[in-house]
Coordinates of C-alpha atoms and ligand atoms in Angstrom, one line a residue:
M17 CA -1.5 18.6 7.4
K18 CA 1.7 16.4 6.5
I19 CA 0.0 13.2 5.7
L20 CA 2.6 9.5 5.1
M21 CA 0.1 7.4 3.4
V22 CA 1.8 3.5 4.3
T23 CA -0.2 0.9 1.5
S24 CA 0.4 -2.2 -0.4
E25 CA -1.0 -1.0 -3.3
A26 CA -2.1 1.8 -5.2
V27 CA -3.7 2.9 -8.3
P28 CA -1.2 3.0 -10.7
Y29 CA 1.1 0.9 -9.8
A30 CA -0.5 -1.8 -8.0
K31 CA -4.4 -3.5 -7.5
T32 CA -6.7 -6.3 -6.7
G33 CA -9.3 -4.6 -5.3
G34 CA -10.8 -1.2 -4.0
L35 CA -8.1 -0.3 -1.6
A36 CA -5.9 0.9 -4.5
D37 CA -8.4 3.1 -6.1
A38 CA -9.4 4.6 -2.4
V39 CA -5.3 5.4 -1.6
S40 CA -4.8 7.2 -4.9
A41 CA -8.1 9.0 -4.2
L42 CA -8.1 10.0 -1.3
S43 CA -4.4 11.3 -0.8
I44 CA -5.3 13.4 -4.0
A45 CA -9.0 14.8 -2.6
L46 CA -6.7 15.9 0.1
E47 CA -4.0 17.6 -1.2
K48 CA -7.1 19.4 -2.9
L49 CA -7.7 20.3 0.9
G50 CA -4.2 22.0 1.2
H51 CA -2.6 19.0 2.8
D52 CA 1.5 17.4 2.0
V53 CA 0.6 14.0 1.6
R54 CA 2.9 11.4 0.4
I55 CA 2.4 7.7 -0.5
I56 CA 4.6 5.2 0.7
M57 CA 4.7 1.3 -1.1
P58 CA 7.1 -1.7 -2.1
R59 CA 8.1 -1.5 -5.7
Y60 CA 7.3 -4.8 -6.9
Y61 CA 8.5 -6.2 -10.3
R62 CA 5.8 -5.1 -12.9
I63 CA 6.3 -1.2 -11.4
D64 CA 9.3 -0.1 -14.3
R65 CA 12.1 1.4 -12.4
S66 CA 12.9 3.3 -15.7
K67 CA 9.9 5.5 -15.5
L68 CA 11.0 6.8 -11.6
E69 CA 13.6 9.0 -10.5
H70 CA 16.3 7.7 -8.0
I71 CA 16.4 8.4 -4.7
P72 CA 20.8 8.6 -3.9
G73 CA 22.0 6.4 -1.5
P74 CA 21.0 2.8 -0.2
M75 CA 18.8 3.1 2.7
G76 CA 19.5 0.6 6.0
V77 CA 15.8 0.1 7.5
H78 CA 16.1 -2.3 10.8
P79 CA 13.2 -4.4 11.3
G80 CA 14.0 -7.4 13.1
Y81 CA 17.3 -8.9 13.5
Q82 CA 19.1 -7.5 10.5
E83 CA 19.8 -4.7 8.7
I84 CA 18.2 -4.5 5.0
W85 CA 19.7 -2.7 2.4
T86 CA 17.2 -1.2 0.2
G87 CA 16.6 1.6 -2.8
V88 CA 14.3 4.2 -2.6
Y89 CA 13.0 5.4 -6.4
T90 CA 10.0 8.3 -6.7
T91 CA 7.7 10.1 -8.6
K92 CA 4.5 12.1 -8.8
L93 CA 1.5 10.8 -9.0
P94 CA -1.3 11.3 -11.9
G95 CA -2.4 13.7 -11.5
S96 CA -1.4 15.7 -8.8
T97 CA 2.6 16.9 -7.1
I98 CA 2.2 13.7 -4.7
P99 CA 5.6 11.9 -4.3
V100 CA 5.0 8.1 -4.2
Y101 CA 8.0 6.3 -2.5
F102 CA 8.7 2.8 -3.9
I103 CA 10.5 0.8 -0.9
D104 CA 12.9 -1.2 -3.5
H105 CA 14.3 -4.8 -2.9
E106 CA 14.6 -7.5 -5.2
H107 CA 14.1 -10.2 -2.8
S108 CA 11.4 -9.1 -0.2
F109 CA 9.6 -7.5 -3.4
G110 CA 10.7 -8.1 -7.1
R111 CA 8.3 -11.1 -7.5
D112 CA 4.8 -11.4 -9.5
G113 CA 1.9 -10.8 -7.2
I114 CA 1.1 -8.3 -4.0
Y115 CA 0.8 -11.1 -1.8
G116 CA 1.1 -14.3 -3.1
V117 CA 0.9 -15.9 -6.2
P118 CA -2.6 -14.9 -8.2
G119 CA -4.9 -17.7 -7.6
E120 CA -2.4 -19.8 -4.8
T121 CA -1.2 -18.9 -1.7
D122 CA 0.4 -16.5 0.5
F123 CA 3.8 -15.5 0.2
N124 CA 5.4 -17.6 3.3
D125 CA 7.9 -14.5 3.9
N126 CA 4.8 -11.7 3.5
P127 CA 5.3 -11.0 7.6
Q128 CA 9.2 -10.4 6.9
R129 CA 7.7 -8.6 3.7
F130 CA 5.7 -5.8 5.3
S131 CA 7.4 -5.8 8.7
L132 CA 10.0 -4.0 5.7
L133 CA 7.6 -1.8 4.2
G134 CA 6.8 -0.4 8.1
H135 CA 10.3 0.0 9.5
A136 CA 11.4 1.4 5.9
A137 CA 8.1 4.0 6.3
F138 CA 10.1 5.8 9.5
Q139 CA 13.8 5.5 7.9
L140 CA 11.7 7.2 4.3
C141 CA 11.4 9.7 6.1
R142 CA 14.8 10.2 8.4
K143 CA 15.9 10.0 4.5
I144 CA 13.9 12.9 3.3
Q145 CA 13.4 14.5 6.3
W146 CA 10.5 14.9 6.6
Y147 CA 8.0 14.2 8.8
P148 CA 4.8 13.5 9.0
D149 CA 1.9 14.3 11.6
I150 CA 0.2 11.6 10.6
M151 CA 1.0 7.9 9.3
H152 CA -2.0 6.7 7.3
C153 CA -2.4 2.9 7.8
H154 CA -4.4 1.1 5.0
D155 CA -5.3 -2.9 6.1
W156 CA -2.6 -5.3 7.8
A157 CA 0.2 -5.4 5.1
A158 CA 0.6 -1.6 6.4
A159 CA -0.1 -1.9 9.7
L160 CA 3.2 -1.9 11.4
P161 CA 3.8 1.3 11.5
A162 CA 0.4 1.8 13.5
I163 CA 2.0 -0.5 16.1
L164 CA 4.8 0.8 16.2
L165 CA 4.3 4.6 16.2
K166 CA 2.3 3.4 19.6
C167 CA 4.7 0.4 21.1
T168 CA 8.7 1.7 19.9
H169 CA 8.3 5.0 17.8
R170 CA 6.7 7.8 19.4
Q171 CA 9.7 10.0 20.6
G172 CA 12.4 12.0 18.3
E173 CA 11.5 13.5 15.8
F174 CA 8.3 11.6 15.1
A175 CA 7.2 11.8 19.3
R176 CA 4.1 14.2 17.7
T177 CA 2.9 11.4 14.9
A178 CA -0.1 9.9 15.2
S179 CA -2.1 7.2 13.8
V180 CA -5.0 5.9 11.6
F181 CA -5.6 2.5 10.3
T182 CA -7.9 2.1 8.4
I183 CA -9.7 -1.2 7.9
H184 CA -10.7 -1.9 4.3
N185 CA -11.3 -5.3 4.3
I186 CA -11.7 -7.0 7.8
G187 CA -10.8 -10.5 6.0
Y188 CA -7.8 -9.8 5.2
Q189 CA -5.8 -9.9 9.2
G190 CA -2.5 -11.3 7.8
V191 CA -2.4 -14.2 10.1
Y192 CA 1.0 -16.1 10.9
G193 CA 3.3 -18.6 12.8
K194 CA 4.4 -16.7 16.2
H195 CA 8.2 -18.0 14.6
L196 CA 7.8 -15.3 12.1
Y197 CA 6.6 -12.7 15.1
P198 CA 11.0 -11.5 15.4
Y199 CA 10.6 -10.1 12.1
T200 CA 8.6 -7.2 13.5
G201 CA 11.3 -5.6 15.4
L202 CA 9.2 -5.9 18.7
G203 CA 10.2 -7.5 21.8
W204 CA 8.2 -10.9 23.4
D205 CA 6.6 -8.5 25.9
Q206 CA 4.8 -6.6 23.1
F207 CA 3.4 -9.5 21.6
Y208 CA 0.6 -9.6 23.7
S209 CA 0.2 -6.8 25.0
A210 CA 0.1 -4.8 21.5
G211 CA -2.7 -7.5 20.6
F212 CA -0.5 -9.6 18.3
E213 CA -1.5 -12.4 20.0
D214 CA -4.5 -14.3 18.6
W215 CA -4.9 -17.5 19.5
D216 CA -0.5 -18.7 19.7
R217 CA -0.4 -17.8 16.4
M218 CA 0.5 -13.4 15.2
N219 CA -2.4 -11.2 13.6
F220 CA -0.7 -7.8 11.9
L221 CA -4.3 -6.7 11.7
K222 CA -5.6 -7.7 15.5
A223 CA -2.3 -5.9 16.6
A224 CA -3.7 -2.8 14.3
L225 CA -6.3 -2.7 15.8
V226 CA -5.5 -2.5 19.5
C227 CA -2.2 0.2 18.7
A228 CA -3.3 2.7 16.1
D229 CA -4.5 6.3 17.2
K230 CA -8.0 5.7 15.6
L231 CA -9.8 3.7 13.5
T232 CA -11.4 4.0 9.9
T233 CA -13.6 1.9 7.8
V234 CA -15.1 2.5 4.5
S235 CA -19.0 3.2 5.3
P236 CA -20.4 3.6 7.8
T237 CA -22.6 1.0 8.1
Y238 CA -19.7 -1.2 7.6
A239 CA -17.9 -0.3 10.6
K240 CA -21.2 -1.0 12.5
E241 CA -21.2 -4.6 11.2
V242 CA -17.6 -4.9 12.0
Q243 CA -18.8 -5.3 15.5
R244 CA -20.9 -7.9 15.4
P245 CA -20.0 -11.2 15.3
E246 CA -21.2 -12.1 11.9
F247 CA -19.2 -9.6 10.3
G248 CA -16.4 -9.2 12.7
F249 CA -14.0 -12.3 11.9
R250 CA -13.2 -12.5 15.5
M251 CA -13.0 -8.8 15.9
D252 CA -15.8 -7.6 16.6
G253 CA -15.4 -7.3 21.2
I254 CA -11.9 -5.4 19.4
L255 CA -13.8 -2.9 17.8
R256 CA -16.7 -2.8 20.5
Y257 CA -14.2 -1.6 23.3
R258 CA -13.1 1.2 20.1
S259 CA -15.9 2.0 18.8
A260 CA -15.6 5.3 20.3
D261 CA -12.7 5.9 18.3
L262 CA -14.0 3.8 14.8
F263 CA -15.5 6.0 11.9
G264 CA -17.7 4.4 8.9
I265 CA -16.3 7.0 6.0
L266 CA -17.7 5.9 2.6
N267 CA -14.9 5.6 0.0
G268 CA -15.5 8.4 -3.0
V269 CA -15.1 7.7 -6.4
D270 CA -13.0 8.9 -8.6
T271 CA -14.6 10.6 -11.3
T272 CA -12.2 11.6 -13.5
I273 CA -11.8 7.8 -14.1
W274 CA -15.4 7.4 -14.2
N275 CA -17.7 9.2 -15.9
P276 CA -19.1 8.1 -18.5
E277 CA -19.1 11.8 -20.0
T278 CA -15.7 11.4 -20.8
D279 CA -14.7 8.1 -20.0
T280 CA -11.7 7.3 -23.0
Y281 CA -12.6 3.4 -22.5
I282 CA -16.1 3.5 -24.2
P283 CA -16.6 3.9 -27.5
Q284 CA -19.7 6.1 -26.6
K285 CA -20.0 9.1 -24.1
Y286 CA -23.4 9.5 -22.9
S287 CA -25.0 11.9 -20.0
V288 CA -28.3 11.6 -17.8
K289 CA -29.4 14.0 -20.9
T290 CA -28.4 11.3 -23.6
L291 CA -28.9 8.8 -21.8
E292 CA -30.5 6.7 -25.5
K293 CA -26.8 6.7 -26.5
K294 CA -26.1 4.0 -24.0
K295 CA -27.2 1.7 -26.3
K296 CA -24.4 1.7 -28.3
N297 CA -22.2 0.6 -25.4
K298 CA -24.5 -1.9 -25.2
A299 CA -24.1 -3.2 -28.9
E300 CA -20.4 -3.3 -28.2
L301 CA -20.8 -4.6 -25.8
Q302 CA -22.6 -7.8 -26.5
K303 CA -20.8 -8.3 -29.9
K304 CA -17.4 -7.9 -27.4
M305 CA -18.3 -10.6 -25.7
G306 CA -19.9 -13.0 -28.6
L307 CA -23.0 -12.2 -26.9
K308 CA -26.1 -12.3 -29.4
I309 CA -26.5 -8.0 -30.4
D310 CA -30.4 -7.2 -28.5
P311 CA -31.6 -3.9 -27.5
D312 CA -34.3 -5.3 -25.9
V313 CA -32.5 -7.9 -24.3
P314 CA -31.5 -6.9 -20.2
V315 CA -27.4 -7.2 -20.0
F316 CA -26.6 -7.6 -16.2
G317 CA -23.0 -7.1 -16.0
I318 CA -20.5 -8.6 -13.3
I319 CA -17.3 -7.4 -12.0
T320 CA -15.5 -9.1 -9.4
R321 CA -12.6 -10.6 -8.1
L322 CA -13.5 -14.2 -7.7
A323 CA -14.0 -14.6 -4.2
D324 CA -16.7 -16.1 -1.4
Q325 CA -16.9 -12.8 0.0
K326 CA -18.9 -11.3 -3.5
G327 CA -21.4 -14.6 -3.3
V328 CA -19.9 -16.2 -6.5
S329 CA -20.4 -19.4 -4.2
E330 CA -24.8 -18.4 -4.4
L331 CA -24.4 -17.4 -8.6
F332 CA -21.8 -20.3 -10.1
G333 CA -21.1 -22.8 -7.4
P334 CA -21.4 -25.8 -9.3
A335 CA -25.3 -27.8 -9.0
Y336 CA -26.5 -24.4 -7.1
G337 CA -25.2 -21.6 -7.9
S338 CA -28.0 -19.0 -9.9
A339 CA -26.9 -18.1 -12.6
F340 CA -27.3 -20.8 -14.9
K341 CA -31.3 -21.1 -13.9
M342 CA -31.4 -17.4 -14.1
C343 CA -30.1 -17.4 -17.7
S344 CA -32.1 -20.9 -18.9
D345 CA -35.0 -19.3 -17.3
I346 CA -35.7 -15.6 -17.6
H347 CA -35.3 -13.9 -20.6
M348 CA -31.6 -12.3 -20.7
Q349 CA -27.6 -11.9 -21.8
M350 CA -25.2 -12.2 -18.3
V351 CA -21.6 -10.7 -19.1
V352 CA -18.9 -11.7 -15.7
L353 CA -15.1 -10.3 -15.3
G354 CA -13.3 -11.8 -12.5
S355 CA -10.7 -14.2 -11.9
G356 CA -9.8 -15.3 -8.6
E357 CA -10.8 -18.8 -7.3
K358 CA -10.2 -21.7 -9.8
W359 CA -13.1 -23.9 -8.7
C360 CA -15.1 -20.2 -10.0
E361 CA -13.0 -20.2 -12.5
D362 CA -13.6 -23.4 -13.9
E363 CA -17.6 -23.0 -13.6
L364 CA -17.1 -19.9 -15.4
V365 CA -15.7 -21.5 -17.9
S366 CA -18.2 -24.3 -18.4
L367 CA -21.6 -21.4 -17.9
N368 CA -19.4 -20.2 -21.0
R369 CA -19.7 -23.6 -23.0
S370 CA -23.4 -24.4 -22.0
L371 CA -25.7 -20.8 -22.5
P372 CA -25.7 -19.2 -25.5
N373 CA -26.9 -15.9 -23.3
F374 CA -23.8 -16.3 -20.2
S375 CA -19.9 -15.2 -21.6
A376 CA -17.3 -14.6 -19.2
Y377 CA -14.7 -12.6 -19.0
I378 CA -11.8 -14.6 -16.9
G379 CA -8.9 -12.0 -15.7
Y380 CA -8.3 -8.7 -14.7
D381 CA -9.3 -5.8 -17.6
E382 CA -9.4 -2.2 -16.4
G383 CA -11.3 -1.6 -20.5
L384 CA -13.8 -4.1 -20.3
S385 CA -15.3 -3.4 -17.1
H386 CA -15.0 0.3 -18.3
L387 CA -17.0 -1.0 -21.2
I388 CA -19.7 -3.2 -18.4
E389 CA -20.0 -0.4 -16.8
A390 CA -21.3 1.3 -19.7
G391 CA -22.5 -1.2 -21.2
S392 CA -24.9 -2.9 -18.8
D393 CA -28.7 -2.4 -18.1
F394 CA -28.0 -4.1 -14.6
F395 CA -25.0 -4.4 -12.6
L396 CA -25.0 -7.8 -10.6
M397 CA -23.2 -7.4 -6.7
P398 CA -24.6 -9.8 -4.1
S399 CA -22.0 -9.4 -1.9
R400 CA -21.6 -11.9 1.5
Y401 CA -20.3 -8.3 2.9
E402 CA -19.5 -5.1 1.5
P403 CA -16.6 -2.9 3.1
C404 CA -17.7 0.0 0.7
G405 CA -17.9 -1.5 -2.7
L406 CA -16.8 1.2 -5.4
N407 CA -18.6 -1.4 -8.4
Q408 CA -22.1 -0.5 -7.5
M409 CA -21.7 3.4 -7.5
Y410 CA -19.9 3.4 -10.5
S411 CA -23.2 1.6 -12.0
L412 CA -25.0 4.5 -10.6
L413 CA -23.2 7.1 -12.3
Y414 CA -23.1 5.0 -15.6
G415 CA -27.1 4.2 -15.4
T416 CA -26.5 0.4 -14.8
L417 CA -29.7 0.2 -12.2
P418 CA -27.0 -2.5 -8.8
I419 CA -28.7 -5.4 -7.7
V420 CA -26.9 -5.6 -4.9
R421 CA -27.6 -7.1 -0.9
K422 CA -28.4 -5.0 1.5
T423 CA -25.0 -4.8 3.7
G424 CA -21.5 -2.0 3.7
G425 CA -21.4 0.0 1.8
L426 CA -24.0 -1.4 -0.9
A427 CA -26.6 -0.4 1.8
D428 CA -25.4 3.0 2.4
T429 CA -25.9 3.8 -1.8
V430 CA -28.2 2.1 -3.1
E431 CA -32.2 2.4 -2.8
N432 CA -34.4 -0.4 -3.7
Y433 CA -37.0 0.2 -5.6
D434 CA -40.9 1.0 -5.1
E435 CA -42.6 -0.6 -7.6
K436 CA -45.7 1.5 -6.7
T437 CA -44.1 4.8 -6.8
G438 CA -40.8 4.7 -9.3
A439 CA -38.8 5.4 -6.4
G440 CA -35.6 3.9 -5.3
T441 CA -32.0 3.4 -7.4
G442 CA -31.6 0.3 -7.6
F443 CA -32.8 -3.4 -6.1
V444 CA -31.4 -4.5 -2.9
L445 CA -32.4 -8.4 -1.7
E446 CA -31.9 -8.9 2.6
N447 CA -30.4 -13.1 2.7
L448 CA -27.7 -14.0 0.5
T449 CA -29.4 -17.5 -0.9
P450 CA -29.3 -18.9 -4.8
Q451 CA -33.1 -18.4 -4.9
S452 CA -33.5 -14.6 -3.3
I453 CA -30.9 -12.9 -6.2
Y454 CA -32.8 -15.3 -9.2
D455 CA -35.7 -13.6 -7.2
T456 CA -34.1 -10.2 -8.2
V457 CA -33.0 -10.6 -11.3
G458 CA -35.9 -11.8 -12.0
W459 CA -38.2 -9.2 -10.0
A460 CA -35.5 -6.3 -12.0
T461 CA -36.5 -7.9 -15.9
Y462 CA -39.9 -7.8 -14.9
A463 CA -39.3 -4.1 -14.6
W464 CA -37.1 -3.8 -17.3
Y465 CA -40.0 -5.1 -20.1
N466 CA -42.4 -3.4 -17.8
K467 CA -41.7 0.0 -16.2
K468 CA -40.3 1.4 -18.6
E469 CA -40.9 4.8 -17.0
H470 CA -39.6 3.6 -13.9
I471 CA -36.2 1.9 -15.0
Q472 CA -34.9 5.4 -17.0
K473 CA -35.7 8.0 -13.4
M474 CA -34.0 5.3 -11.2
Q475 CA -31.7 5.4 -14.0
E476 CA -31.3 9.8 -13.9
R477 CA -31.8 9.1 -10.5
G478 CA -28.4 7.2 -10.0
M479 CA -26.5 9.3 -12.7
K480 CA -27.1 12.7 -10.6
Q481 CA -26.1 11.0 -7.4
Q482 CA -22.5 12.8 -5.9
F483 CA -19.9 10.3 -5.2
G484 CA -17.2 12.7 -5.4
W485 CA -14.1 12.3 -2.8
E486 CA -14.5 15.8 -1.4
V487 CA -16.8 15.3 1.5
S488 CA -15.1 12.4 3.0
A489 CA -11.6 14.1 2.5
K490 CA -13.3 16.1 5.0
K491 CA -14.1 13.1 7.3
Y492 CA -11.0 12.2 7.3
E493 CA -9.3 15.5 7.9
D494 CA -11.5 15.8 11.0
V495 CA -10.6 12.1 11.8
Y496 CA -7.1 13.8 11.4
K497 CA -7.9 17.0 13.8
S498 CA -9.1 15.8 16.5
I499 CA -5.8 13.4 17.0
Q500 CA -3.4 16.7 16.7
T501 CA -1.5 17.1 19.2
Ligands
ADP9 P1 -12.7 -5.3 -3.3 O1 -11.7 -4.1 -3.0 O2 -13.6 -6.0 -2.4 O3 -12.4 -6.1 -4.8 P2 -14.2 -3.0 -4.8 O4 -15.5 -3.0 -4.8 O5 -14.2 -1.7 -3.3 O6 -13.9 -4.9 -3.8 O7 -13.5 -2.7 -6.2 C1 -13.2 -3.3 -7.0 C2 -11.9 -2.9 -8.0 O8 -11.4 -3.7 -8.5 C3 -13.1 -1.9 -9.0 O9 -12.9 -1.3 -9.3 C4 -13.3 -3.0 -9.9 O10 -14.1 -2.2 -11.1 C5 -11.7 -3.5 -10.1 N1 -11.5 -5.1 -10.4 C6 -12.2 -6.1 -9.9 N2 -12.1 -7.4 -10.1 C7 -11.8 -6.8 -12.2 C8 -11.2 -7.4 -13.3 N3 -11.4 -8.3 -13.4 N4 -10.9 -6.4 -14.2 C9 -11.3 -5.1 -14.4 N5 -11.2 -4.9 -12.2 C10 -11.5 -5.2 -11.4

């Protein structure tokens, strides 16, 4: 099958979250199944043109009112022969940030920018004379091709092209003033019929949920949760209506990058058979983060976007967050890597100053994220909602016991500890409150000091889990096949 992935992010080129990991890893797994997969994304300012190949000639794209002249660059996705096509348009994408200036508001011309990407997907196919069976669109920024196919574009060379829309995070919908709607290139009649209309504004994600041939999201539990008002971010009604077309497929882990036996970022490689070597990474982490080097104190790691979704208010909220109390009362160390909301970054700076057993690094650091996974004893991820979540899976594979809230992909991947039998792969909390985080961390610490054999068995169980993309890629293949004409 010919599959075009349309996306605003893909590793190693541009990433704000798990979407970027998922698109590239899924593409590689599908290629291994014998499919002709290609990726289209914007060329943001930071993607160095000199390392790409230029496809000669300008490419005219016609979203909305005007014709826009773009360039197309290409390269192969590392570890594969998958062509990645970058749409080059200085005015739209030649800036820092993918959706907005990091930590600030979204760019107000996002509807223009991502409408350009959507229309460019069709123009690119014409330019390279390659017409996909499936256009697989990821999240709101890449929603438009699925909408265009349903409304206007399923004709000529695209007559047999079907669309799949994957929800990586329903909290981000691309909602803008409707005066920007004409940039989509669609008529006002479609504003309602395609599902864009959202309380008199325009909503890209909502239209994709209405128009795409099939919908997927990134874990089975999240597929059920988004059909409920608490998790659906107002889209639960549409998703209940489309439930027969909605599939939950768990993201995999790219084990060429996330594998403690081969990880090039960590000072000491280890496996389930040499788990004691993990201690060296712990010492290195403690040293790097300026904490006391002590093998006998449990280290709790956190790597996260500092966004409300991740439970950061309950952890770090001024005065009521649990981190201060945990680090004050419990004999533990806490290491945090994250960036995001300003109030939270400020709070982390203040906790850094006041707690000797707390250390936060504010920023994005791939190497440190690997060291935290390898060097921590526990990994804390008390998300309010979590479509799939990657770090709890990395943690399992690195023998770092995850402490998670029972939601979405976290519920699908972590089995709660049973202190009677020693069963489980981590610690699960039901309700998201500062107190429940405190209690669960206390429980884990108690087990760490008093139930060493249970802890080790859980680590071993986690490290033996299989989270490869092969299984998930086959499930996507089934979805694609179900809409082949
Ligand atoms: P989300 O996509 O909601 O942010 P996921 O758990 O699906 O959450 O994916 C987050 C990815 O981003 C993981 O690979 C995680 O390690 C990485 N990540 C998040 N914040 C940082 C950071 N500050 N530095 C390095 N990696 C980070």
